[in-house]
Amino acid sequence: MTFIYINDRLLDLAPNTVIPLTLQSFDIAKLTSRFANRSGTFSVPKTDNNRDILGFADYVNSS
């Protein structure tokens, strides 16, 4: 099961949510190479809890 916390608050996720992750390790022998871990895109349901945590991001005029 996947959990996402933002500022110690738990986002609501659909039970089948998959978040693709790319994890790369640093090669100490190649100091000029840099890698960054990242996630792919995913969606969260439009619940009151998520809207409050994310600052009503679905409102076009939100800031």
Short mmCIF file of C-alpha atoms in Angstrom, two decimals:
data_model
loop_
_atom_site.label_atom_id
_atom_site.label_comp_id
_atom_site.label_asym_id
_atom_site.label_seq_id
_atom_site.Cartn_x
_atom_site.Cartn_y
_atom_site.Cartn_z
CA MET A 1 0.00 0.00 0.00
CA THR A 2 1.22 3.50 -0.85
CA PHE A 3 1.07 6.49 1.50
CA ILE A 4 1.85 10.14 0.74
CA TYR A 5 2.26 12.66 3.53
CA ILE A 6 2.44 16.41 2.94
CA ASN A 7 3.30 18.46 6.03
CA ASP A 8 2.44 15.47 8.25
CA ARG A 9 -1.00 15.11 6.64
CA LEU A 10 -2.01 11.95 4.78
CA LEU A 11 -3.36 12.34 1.24
CA ASP A 12 -6.31 10.21 0.17
CA LEU A 13 -5.31 7.78 -2.59
CA ALA A 14 -7.33 5.32 -4.64
CA PRO A 15 -6.65 1.71 -3.55
CA ASN A 16 -5.00 0.85 -6.87
CA THR A 17 -2.74 3.93 -7.08
CA VAL A 18 0.65 3.20 -8.62
CA ILE A 19 3.43 5.77 -8.41
CA PRO A 20 6.32 4.94 -10.74
CA LEU A 21 9.71 5.72 -9.21
CA THR A 22 13.10 6.07 -10.89
CA LEU A 23 15.88 5.46 -8.38
CA GLN A 24 19.47 5.95 -9.52
CA SER A 25 22.65 5.32 -7.61
CA PHE A 26 25.72 7.54 -7.61
CA ASP A 27 28.90 6.08 -9.11
CA ILE A 28 31.85 7.29 -7.02
CA ALA A 29 34.21 6.51 -9.93
CA LYS A 30 32.39 9.00 -12.20
CA LEU A 31 32.32 12.25 -10.27
CA THR A 32 31.10 14.21 -13.31
CA SER A 33 27.88 12.17 -13.55
CA ARG A 34 24.90 13.29 -11.52
CA PHE A 35 21.69 11.37 -10.99
CA ALA A 36 18.38 12.36 -9.49
CA ASN A 37 15.62 10.20 -8.07
CA ARG A 38 12.19 11.11 -9.37
CA SER A 39 8.60 9.93 -9.63
CA GLY A 40 6.30 9.72 -12.59
CA THR A 41 2.95 11.45 -12.74
CA PHE A 42 0.01 10.20 -10.72
CA SER A 43 -3.42 11.46 -9.74
CA VAL A 44 -5.17 11.82 -6.42
CA PRO A 45 -8.94 11.79 -5.93
CA LYS A 46 -10.71 15.12 -5.53
CA THR A 47 -11.67 14.74 -1.87
CA ASP A 48 -12.20 17.51 0.67
CA ASN A 49 -9.10 16.29 2.53
CA ASN A 50 -6.88 16.40 -0.57
CA ARG A 51 -8.24 19.77 -1.64
CA ASP A 52 -7.46 21.20 1.80
CA ILE A 53 -3.92 19.72 1.89
CA LEU A 54 -3.11 20.82 -1.67
CA GLY A 55 -4.57 24.29 -1.21
CA PHE A 56 -7.58 23.83 -3.50
CA ALA A 57 -5.29 23.29 -6.51
CA ASP A 58 -8.34 22.44 -8.65
CA TYR A 59 -9.57 26.05 -8.40
CA VAL A 60 -8.29 28.01 -11.39
CA ASN A 61 -8.10 31.24 -9.38
CA SER A 62 -6.36 29.68 -6.36
CA SER A 63 -3.00 31.03 -5.27
#
